[in-house]
Amino acid sequence: SQTIHQWPATLVQPVGSPLSLECTVEGTSNPNLYWYRQAAGRGLQLLFYSIGIDQISSEVPQNLSASRPQDRQFILSSKKLLLSDSGFYLCAWSPLNSNQPQHFGDGTRLSIL
Amino acid sequence: GQQVMQIPQYQHVQEGEDFTTYCNSSTTLSNIQWYKQRPGGHPVFLIQLVKSGEVKKQKRLTFQFGEAKKNSSLHITATQTTDVGTYFCAGGGYGQNFVFGPGTRLSVLP
């Protein structure tokens, strides 16, 4: 069966520090991969999605970036975090056909101090 | 671009009462998905609707896709405390990624 792993679960970072969140998927090949951010009590904002290795699409301008160095690995990064980057970051995967359900990781709660 | 709205934003019900959340899209959808997120958890896929006017049931949950494929609803009969959480719809456009609605947060009072 397919599983998705996301870490760390919780992260506290100072303003201006770098960020690296990692997500890996097991049990499937060529998945679509997604990074979402969820502000407290709010909906899901799509940040990046990827249909293949090194193929990243950005949905909103920001100081975050994403990379997909391997088929089942998706990384969210920042060189300098802002206070507004605080939130709940969720990685998700779906089968290659985009009209399929998305399966989410457990998320990372990021607090910027 | 495509926008997906949900009402109400919050709903407080007494255990045993019914609950309905509505989802509306600014554009015609190819399909729609519903997810549930428990407090502190991650969204979990519930169901997908594809056909115009489609109705699907999962125990006490009834999902409906509008005839024009621009709206959908989720109805829970006789809510239980285990129904607590935020319910999201996600609209799939033709050739586009799914767009999530802002969600409806359901509280169930015992």
PDB file of C-alpha atoms in Angstrom:
ATOM      1  CA  SER A   1       0.000   0.000   0.000  1.00  0.00           C
ATOM      2  CA  GLN A   2       1.023   3.595  -0.508  1.00  0.00           C
ATOM      3  CA  THR A   3       2.304   5.708   2.350  1.00  0.00           C
ATOM      4  CA  ILE A   4       3.434   9.296   2.638  1.00  0.00           C
ATOM      5  CA  HIS A   5       5.933  10.511   5.186  1.00  0.00           C
ATOM      6  CA  GLN A   6       6.456  14.104   6.144  1.00  0.00           C
ATOM      7  CA  TRP A   7       8.878  15.514   8.687  1.00  0.00           C
ATOM      8  CA  PRO A   8       9.445  17.121  11.032  1.00  0.00           C
ATOM      9  CA  ALA A   9       6.042  17.188  12.719  1.00  0.00           C
ATOM     10  CA  THR A  10       6.770  20.436  14.531  1.00  0.00           C
ATOM     11  CA  LEU A  11       9.344  23.117  13.887  1.00  0.00           C
ATOM     12  CA  VAL A  12      10.165  26.411  15.572  1.00  0.00           C
ATOM     13  CA  GLN A  13      12.469  28.689  13.610  1.00  0.00           C
ATOM     14  CA  PRO A  14      13.698  32.269  14.036  1.00  0.00           C
ATOM     15  CA  VAL A  15      12.939  34.908  11.426  1.00  0.00           C
ATOM     16  CA  GLY A  16      15.582  34.929   8.716  1.00  0.00           C
ATOM     17  CA  SER A  17      16.610  31.316   9.194  1.00  0.00           C
ATOM     18  CA  PRO A  18      16.490  28.740   6.368  1.00  0.00           C
ATOM     19  CA  LEU A  19      13.900  26.004   6.019  1.00  0.00           C
ATOM     20  CA  SER A  20      13.834  22.510   4.619  1.00  0.00           C
ATOM     21  CA  LEU A  21      10.785  20.272   4.904  1.00  0.00           C
ATOM     22  CA  GLU A  22      10.881  16.849   3.338  1.00  0.00           C
ATOM     23  CA  CYS A  23       8.164  14.579   2.042  1.00  0.00           C
ATOM     24  CA  THR A  24       8.538  11.078   0.654  1.00  0.00           C
ATOM     25  CA  VAL A  25       6.033   8.695  -0.843  1.00  0.00           C
ATOM     26  CA  GLU A  26       6.297   4.919  -0.867  1.00  0.00           C
ATOM     27  CA  GLY A  27       4.433   2.244  -2.756  1.00  0.00           C
ATOM     28  CA  THR A  28       3.724   4.159  -5.951  1.00  0.00           C
ATOM     29  CA  SER A  29       5.559   5.518  -8.966  1.00  0.00           C
ATOM     30  CA  ASN A  30       5.268   8.810 -10.853  1.00  0.00           C
ATOM     31  CA  PRO A  31       2.911  10.426  -8.370  1.00  0.00           C
ATOM     32  CA  ASN A  32       1.728  14.009  -8.555  1.00  0.00           C
ATOM     33  CA  LEU A  33       3.107  15.780  -5.492  1.00  0.00           C
ATOM     34  CA  TYR A  34       1.763  18.863  -3.759  1.00  0.00           C
ATOM     35  CA  TRP A  35       2.734  21.300  -1.019  1.00  0.00           C
ATOM     36  CA  TYR A  36      -0.061  23.162   0.765  1.00  0.00           C
ATOM     37  CA  ARG A  37      -0.067  25.711   3.554  1.00  0.00           C
ATOM     38  CA  GLN A  38      -2.920  26.031   6.007  1.00  0.00           C
ATOM     39  CA  ALA A  39      -3.154  29.044   8.280  1.00  0.00           C
ATOM     40  CA  ALA A  40      -4.792  28.431  11.653  1.00  0.00           C
ATOM     41  CA  GLY A  41      -8.490  27.727  11.190  1.00  0.00           C
ATOM     42  CA  ARG A  42      -8.307  28.380   7.481  1.00  0.00           C
ATOM     43  CA  GLY A  43      -8.422  26.481   4.205  1.00  0.00           C
ATOM     44  CA  LEU A  44      -5.697  24.908   2.116  1.00  0.00           C
ATOM     45  CA  GLN A  45      -3.526  27.095  -0.085  1.00  0.00           C
ATOM     46  CA  LEU A  46      -1.711  25.249  -2.850  1.00  0.00           C
ATOM     47  CA  LEU A  47       1.923  26.356  -2.926  1.00  0.00           C
ATOM     48  CA  PHE A  48       3.597  24.005  -5.392  1.00  0.00           C
ATOM     49  CA  TYR A  49       2.776  20.937  -7.396  1.00  0.00           C
ATOM     50  CA  SER A  50       4.924  18.581  -9.396  1.00  0.00           C
ATOM     51  CA  ILE A  51       4.140  16.057 -12.109  1.00  0.00           C
ATOM     52  CA  GLY A  52       7.667  14.666 -12.327  1.00  0.00           C
ATOM     53  CA  ILE A  53      11.312  14.969 -11.341  1.00  0.00           C
ATOM     54  CA  ASP A  54      12.503  18.586 -11.557  1.00  0.00           C
ATOM     55  CA  GLN A  55       9.059  19.652 -12.836  1.00  0.00           C
ATOM     56  CA  ILE A  56       7.710  22.159 -10.339  1.00  0.00           C
ATOM     57  CA  SER A  57       4.872  24.617 -10.744  1.00  0.00           C
ATOM     58  CA  SER A  58       4.396  27.488  -8.331  1.00  0.00           C
ATOM     59  CA  GLU A  59       0.893  28.667  -7.566  1.00  0.00           C
ATOM     60  CA  VAL A  60       1.637  31.786  -5.541  1.00  0.00           C
ATOM     61  CA  PRO A  61       4.601  34.145  -5.391  1.00  0.00           C
ATOM     62  CA  GLN A  62       6.479  33.858  -2.130  1.00  0.00           C
ATOM     63  CA  ASN A  63       9.884  33.335  -0.604  1.00  0.00           C
ATOM     64  CA  LEU A  64       9.469  29.572  -0.634  1.00  0.00           C
ATOM     65  CA  SER A  65      10.740  27.139  -3.231  1.00  0.00           C
ATOM     66  CA  ALA A  66      10.240  23.461  -3.926  1.00  0.00           C
ATOM     67  CA  SER A  67      12.368  20.765  -5.457  1.00  0.00           C
ATOM     68  CA  ARG A  68      11.835  17.190  -6.551  1.00  0.00           C
ATOM     69  CA  PRO A  69      15.241  15.548  -6.851  1.00  0.00           C
ATOM     70  CA  GLN A  70      13.776  12.036  -6.961  1.00  0.00           C
ATOM     71  CA  ASP A  71      10.489  10.620  -8.179  1.00  0.00           C
ATOM     72  CA  ARG A  72       9.013  10.193  -4.711  1.00  0.00           C
ATOM     73  CA  GLN A  73      10.744  12.991  -2.831  1.00  0.00           C
ATOM     74  CA  PHE A  74       9.430  16.522  -2.541  1.00  0.00           C
ATOM     75  CA  ILE A  75      11.226  19.232  -0.596  1.00  0.00           C
ATOM     76  CA  LEU A  76       9.982  22.637   0.508  1.00  0.00           C
ATOM     77  CA  SER A  77      12.677  25.219   1.204  1.00  0.00           C
ATOM     78  CA  SER A  78      13.299  28.800   2.088  1.00  0.00           C
ATOM     79  CA  LYS A  79      16.516  30.773   2.366  1.00  0.00           C
ATOM     80  CA  LYS A  80      15.109  33.293   4.841  1.00  0.00           C
ATOM     81  CA  LEU A  81      11.894  32.708   6.732  1.00  0.00           C
ATOM     82  CA  LEU A  82       9.399  35.485   7.386  1.00  0.00           C
ATOM     83  CA  LEU A  83       6.903  35.751  10.233  1.00  0.00           C
ATOM     84  CA  SER A  84       4.137  35.261   7.674  1.00  0.00           C
ATOM     85  CA  ASP A  85       5.532  31.820   6.806  1.00  0.00           C
ATOM     86  CA  SER A  86       4.095  30.387  10.009  1.00  0.00           C
ATOM     87  CA  GLY A  87       1.449  27.749   9.405  1.00  0.00           C
ATOM     88  CA  PHE A  88       0.640  24.126   8.912  1.00  0.00           C
ATOM     89  CA  TYR A  89       2.416  22.693   5.868  1.00  0.00           C
ATOM     90  CA  LEU A  90       0.944  19.651   4.222  1.00  0.00           C
ATOM     91  CA  CYS A  91       2.427  17.437   1.563  1.00  0.00           C
ATOM     92  CA  ALA A  92       0.101  15.350  -0.576  1.00  0.00           C
ATOM     93  CA  TRP A  93       0.304  12.900  -3.438  1.00  0.00           C
ATOM     94  CA  SER A  94      -2.128  11.643  -6.035  1.00  0.00           C
ATOM     95  CA  PRO A  95      -1.838   9.184  -8.902  1.00  0.00           C
ATOM     96  CA  LEU A  96      -0.481  10.644 -12.134  1.00  0.00           C
ATOM     97  CA  ASN A  97      -3.979  11.303 -13.512  1.00  0.00           C
ATOM     98  CA  SER A  98      -4.799  14.604 -11.823  1.00  0.00           C
ATOM     99  CA  ASN A  99      -8.494  13.807 -11.278  1.00  0.00           C
ATOM    100  CA  GLN A 100      -7.726  11.454  -8.447  1.00  0.00           C
ATOM    101  CA  PRO A 101      -7.998  11.825  -4.671  1.00  0.00           C
ATOM    102  CA  GLN A 102      -5.109  13.401  -2.867  1.00  0.00           C
ATOM    103  CA  HIS A 103      -3.528  11.671   0.105  1.00  0.00           C
ATOM    104  CA  PHE A 104      -2.013  13.918   2.715  1.00  0.00           C
ATOM    105  CA  GLY A 105       0.910  13.530   5.056  1.00  0.00           C
ATOM    106  CA  ASP A 106       0.604  14.304   8.749  1.00  0.00           C
ATOM    107  CA  GLY A 107       1.848  17.856   8.207  1.00  0.00           C
ATOM    108  CA  THR A 108       4.465  20.106   9.763  1.00  0.00           C
ATOM    109  CA  ARG A 109       3.485  22.845  12.183  1.00  0.00           C
ATOM    110  CA  LEU A 110       5.915  25.676  11.574  1.00  0.00           C
ATOM    111  CA  SER A 111       6.200  28.563  14.015  1.00  0.00           C
ATOM    112  CA  ILE A 112       8.374  31.539  13.220  1.00  0.00           C
ATOM    113  CA  LEU A 113       9.662  33.580  16.132  1.00  0.00           C
TER     114      LEU A 113
ATOM    115  CA  GLY B   1      -9.287  31.823 -11.945  1.00  0.00           C
ATOM    116  CA  GLN B   2     -11.518  29.196 -10.453  1.00  0.00           C
ATOM    117  CA  GLN B   3     -12.910  29.984  -7.004  1.00  0.00           C
ATOM    118  CA  VAL B   4     -14.580  27.590  -4.608  1.00  0.00           C
ATOM    119  CA  MET B   5     -16.678  28.837  -1.731  1.00  0.00           C
ATOM    120  CA  GLN B   6     -18.264  26.999   1.160  1.00  0.00           C
ATOM    121  CA  ILE B   7     -21.021  27.940   3.554  1.00  0.00           C
ATOM    122  CA  PRO B   8     -21.372  28.091   6.430  1.00  0.00           C
ATOM    123  CA  GLN B   9     -17.901  28.783   7.742  1.00  0.00           C
ATOM    124  CA  TYR B  10     -18.823  27.372  11.160  1.00  0.00           C
ATOM    125  CA  GLN B  11     -21.687  25.223  12.378  1.00  0.00           C
ATOM    126  CA  HIS B  12     -22.477  24.222  15.930  1.00  0.00           C
ATOM    127  CA  VAL B  13     -25.063  21.493  16.352  1.00  0.00           C
ATOM    128  CA  GLN B  14     -26.429  19.399  19.165  1.00  0.00           C
ATOM    129  CA  GLU B  15     -25.602  15.735  18.895  1.00  0.00           C
ATOM    130  CA  GLY B  16     -28.365  14.047  16.929  1.00  0.00           C
ATOM    131  CA  GLU B  17     -29.155  17.082  14.786  1.00  0.00           C
ATOM    132  CA  ASP B  18     -28.550  17.117  11.068  1.00  0.00           C
ATOM    133  CA  PHE B  19     -25.817  19.146   9.355  1.00  0.00           C
ATOM    134  CA  THR B  20     -25.346  20.405   5.824  1.00  0.00           C
ATOM    135  CA  THR B  21     -22.476  22.229   4.180  1.00  0.00           C
ATOM    136  CA  TYR B  22     -22.678  23.749   0.713  1.00  0.00           C
ATOM    137  CA  CYS B  23     -19.957  24.178  -1.857  1.00  0.00           C
ATOM    138  CA  ASN B  24     -20.139  26.544  -4.828  1.00  0.00           C
ATOM    139  CA  SER B  25     -17.745  26.993  -7.717  1.00  0.00           C
ATOM    140  CA  SER B  26     -17.338  30.011  -9.972  1.00  0.00           C
ATOM    141  CA  THR B  27     -16.827  27.684 -12.939  1.00  0.00           C
ATOM    142  CA  THR B  28     -18.231  24.385 -14.143  1.00  0.00           C
ATOM    143  CA  LEU B  29     -16.384  21.482 -12.563  1.00  0.00           C
ATOM    144  CA  SER B  30     -15.259  18.201 -14.029  1.00  0.00           C
ATOM    145  CA  ASN B  31     -15.651  16.580 -10.642  1.00  0.00           C
ATOM    146  CA  ILE B  32     -15.677  17.403  -6.955  1.00  0.00           C
ATOM    147  CA  GLN B  33     -14.064  15.809  -3.947  1.00  0.00           C
ATOM    148  CA  TRP B  34     -14.861  16.019  -0.262  1.00  0.00           C
ATOM    149  CA  TYR B  35     -12.360  15.752   2.570  1.00  0.00           C
ATOM    150  CA  LYS B  36     -12.589  15.715   6.348  1.00  0.00           C
ATOM    151  CA  GLN B  37      -9.936  17.112   8.652  1.00  0.00           C
ATOM    152  CA  ARG B  38     -10.147  16.228  12.318  1.00  0.00           C
ATOM    153  CA  PRO B  39      -8.782  18.813  14.780  1.00  0.00           C
ATOM    154  CA  GLY B  40      -5.001  18.610  14.733  1.00  0.00           C
ATOM    155  CA  GLY B  41      -5.018  16.173  11.837  1.00  0.00           C
ATOM    156  CA  HIS B  42      -4.647  16.188   8.097  1.00  0.00           C
ATOM    157  CA  PRO B  43      -7.372  16.130   5.435  1.00  0.00           C
ATOM    158  CA  VAL B  44      -8.681  12.688   4.605  1.00  0.00           C
ATOM    159  CA  PHE B  45     -10.441  11.933   1.346  1.00  0.00           C
ATOM    160  CA  LEU B  46     -14.112  11.025   1.716  1.00  0.00           C
ATOM    161  CA  ILE B  47     -15.613  10.796  -1.757  1.00  0.00           C
ATOM    162  CA  GLN B  48     -15.520  11.979  -5.347  1.00  0.00           C
ATOM    163  CA  LEU B  49     -18.516  12.939  -7.476  1.00  0.00           C
ATOM    164  CA  VAL B  50     -18.255  13.049 -11.242  1.00  0.00           C
ATOM    165  CA  LYS B  51     -21.692  12.959 -12.854  1.00  0.00           C
ATOM    166  CA  SER B  52     -24.203  15.777 -13.034  1.00  0.00           C
ATOM    167  CA  GLY B  53     -26.840  15.315 -10.326  1.00  0.00           C
ATOM    168  CA  GLU B  54     -24.947  12.439  -8.749  1.00  0.00           C
ATOM    169  CA  VAL B  55     -25.853  11.419  -5.212  1.00  0.00           C
ATOM    170  CA  LYS B  56     -23.679   9.138  -3.098  1.00  0.00           C
ATOM    171  CA  LYS B  57     -24.136   7.916   0.437  1.00  0.00           C
ATOM    172  CA  GLN B  58     -21.694   6.762   3.074  1.00  0.00           C
ATOM    173  CA  LYS B  59     -23.649   5.615   6.117  1.00  0.00           C
ATOM    174  CA  ARG B  60     -25.014   8.871   7.603  1.00  0.00           C
ATOM    175  CA  LEU B  61     -23.289  11.081   5.002  1.00  0.00           C
ATOM    176  CA  THR B  62     -25.013  12.059   1.756  1.00  0.00           C
ATOM    177  CA  PHE B  63     -23.113  13.825  -0.997  1.00  0.00           C
ATOM    178  CA  GLN B  64     -24.739  15.528  -3.944  1.00  0.00           C
ATOM    179  CA  PHE B  65     -23.356  17.096  -7.128  1.00  0.00           C
ATOM    180  CA  GLY B  66     -25.496  19.774  -8.734  1.00  0.00           C
ATOM    181  CA  GLU B  67     -27.071  19.416 -12.137  1.00  0.00           C
ATOM    182  CA  ALA B  68     -24.946  22.239 -13.517  1.00  0.00           C
ATOM    183  CA  LYS B  69     -21.797  20.766 -11.903  1.00  0.00           C
ATOM    184  CA  LYS B  70     -21.089  24.060 -10.149  1.00  0.00           C
ATOM    185  CA  ASN B  71     -22.227  23.186  -6.650  1.00  0.00           C
ATOM    186  CA  SER B  72     -22.270  20.339  -4.200  1.00  0.00           C
ATOM    187  CA  SER B  73     -23.501  19.550  -0.737  1.00  0.00           C
ATOM    188  CA  LEU B  74     -22.642  17.251   2.128  1.00  0.00           C
ATOM    189  CA  HIS B  75     -25.415  16.301   4.523  1.00  0.00           C
ATOM    190  CA  ILE B  76     -24.860  14.426   7.772  1.00  0.00           C
ATOM    191  CA  THR B  77     -27.884  12.833   9.397  1.00  0.00           C
ATOM    192  CA  ALA B  78     -28.043  12.593  13.195  1.00  0.00           C
ATOM    193  CA  THR B  79     -24.585  13.970  13.917  1.00  0.00           C
ATOM    194  CA  GLN B  80     -22.293  12.273  16.402  1.00  0.00           C
ATOM    195  CA  THR B  81     -19.314  13.649  18.303  1.00  0.00           C
ATOM    196  CA  THR B  82     -17.066  11.692  15.947  1.00  0.00           C
ATOM    197  CA  ASP B  83     -18.266  13.950  13.109  1.00  0.00           C
ATOM    198  CA  VAL B  84     -16.395  16.908  14.593  1.00  0.00           C
ATOM    199  CA  GLY B  85     -13.905  18.460  12.186  1.00  0.00           C
ATOM    200  CA  THR B  86     -13.595  20.637   9.130  1.00  0.00           C
ATOM    201  CA  TYR B  87     -15.156  19.504   5.885  1.00  0.00           C
ATOM    202  CA  PHE B  88     -13.540  20.687   2.669  1.00  0.00           C
ATOM    203  CA  CYS B  89     -14.780  20.443  -0.854  1.00  0.00           C
ATOM    204  CA  ALA B  90     -12.268  20.522  -3.695  1.00  0.00           C
ATOM    205  CA  GLY B  91     -13.389  21.402  -7.186  1.00  0.00           C
ATOM    206  CA  GLY B  92     -11.639  19.827 -10.141  1.00  0.00           C
ATOM    207  CA  GLY B  93     -11.586  21.969 -13.250  1.00  0.00           C
ATOM    208  CA  TYR B  94     -10.975  20.642 -16.705  1.00  0.00           C
ATOM    209  CA  GLY B  95      -7.227  20.184 -17.038  1.00  0.00           C
ATOM    210  CA  GLN B  96      -6.599  22.018 -13.801  1.00  0.00           C
ATOM    211  CA  ASN B  97      -5.599  21.131 -10.284  1.00  0.00           C
ATOM    212  CA  PHE B  98      -8.235  20.809  -7.632  1.00  0.00           C
ATOM    213  CA  VAL B  99      -9.095  24.026  -5.804  1.00  0.00           C
ATOM    214  CA  PHE B 100     -10.038  23.595  -2.165  1.00  0.00           C
ATOM    215  CA  GLY B 101     -12.830  25.536  -0.550  1.00  0.00           C
ATOM    216  CA  PRO B 102     -12.189  27.279   2.786  1.00  0.00           C
ATOM    217  CA  GLY B 103     -13.978  24.527   4.685  1.00  0.00           C
ATOM    218  CA  THR B 104     -16.857  24.305   7.133  1.00  0.00           C
ATOM    219  CA  ARG B 105     -15.915  23.666  10.733  1.00  0.00           C
ATOM    220  CA  LEU B 106     -18.423  21.460  12.512  1.00  0.00           C
ATOM    221  CA  SER B 107     -18.770  21.333  16.277  1.00  0.00           C
ATOM    222  CA  VAL B 108     -21.051  18.754  17.850  1.00  0.00           C
ATOM    223  CA  LEU B 109     -22.221  19.332  21.386  1.00  0.00           C
ATOM    224  CA  PRO B 110     -22.907  16.131  23.371  1.00  0.00           C
TER     225      PRO B 110
END
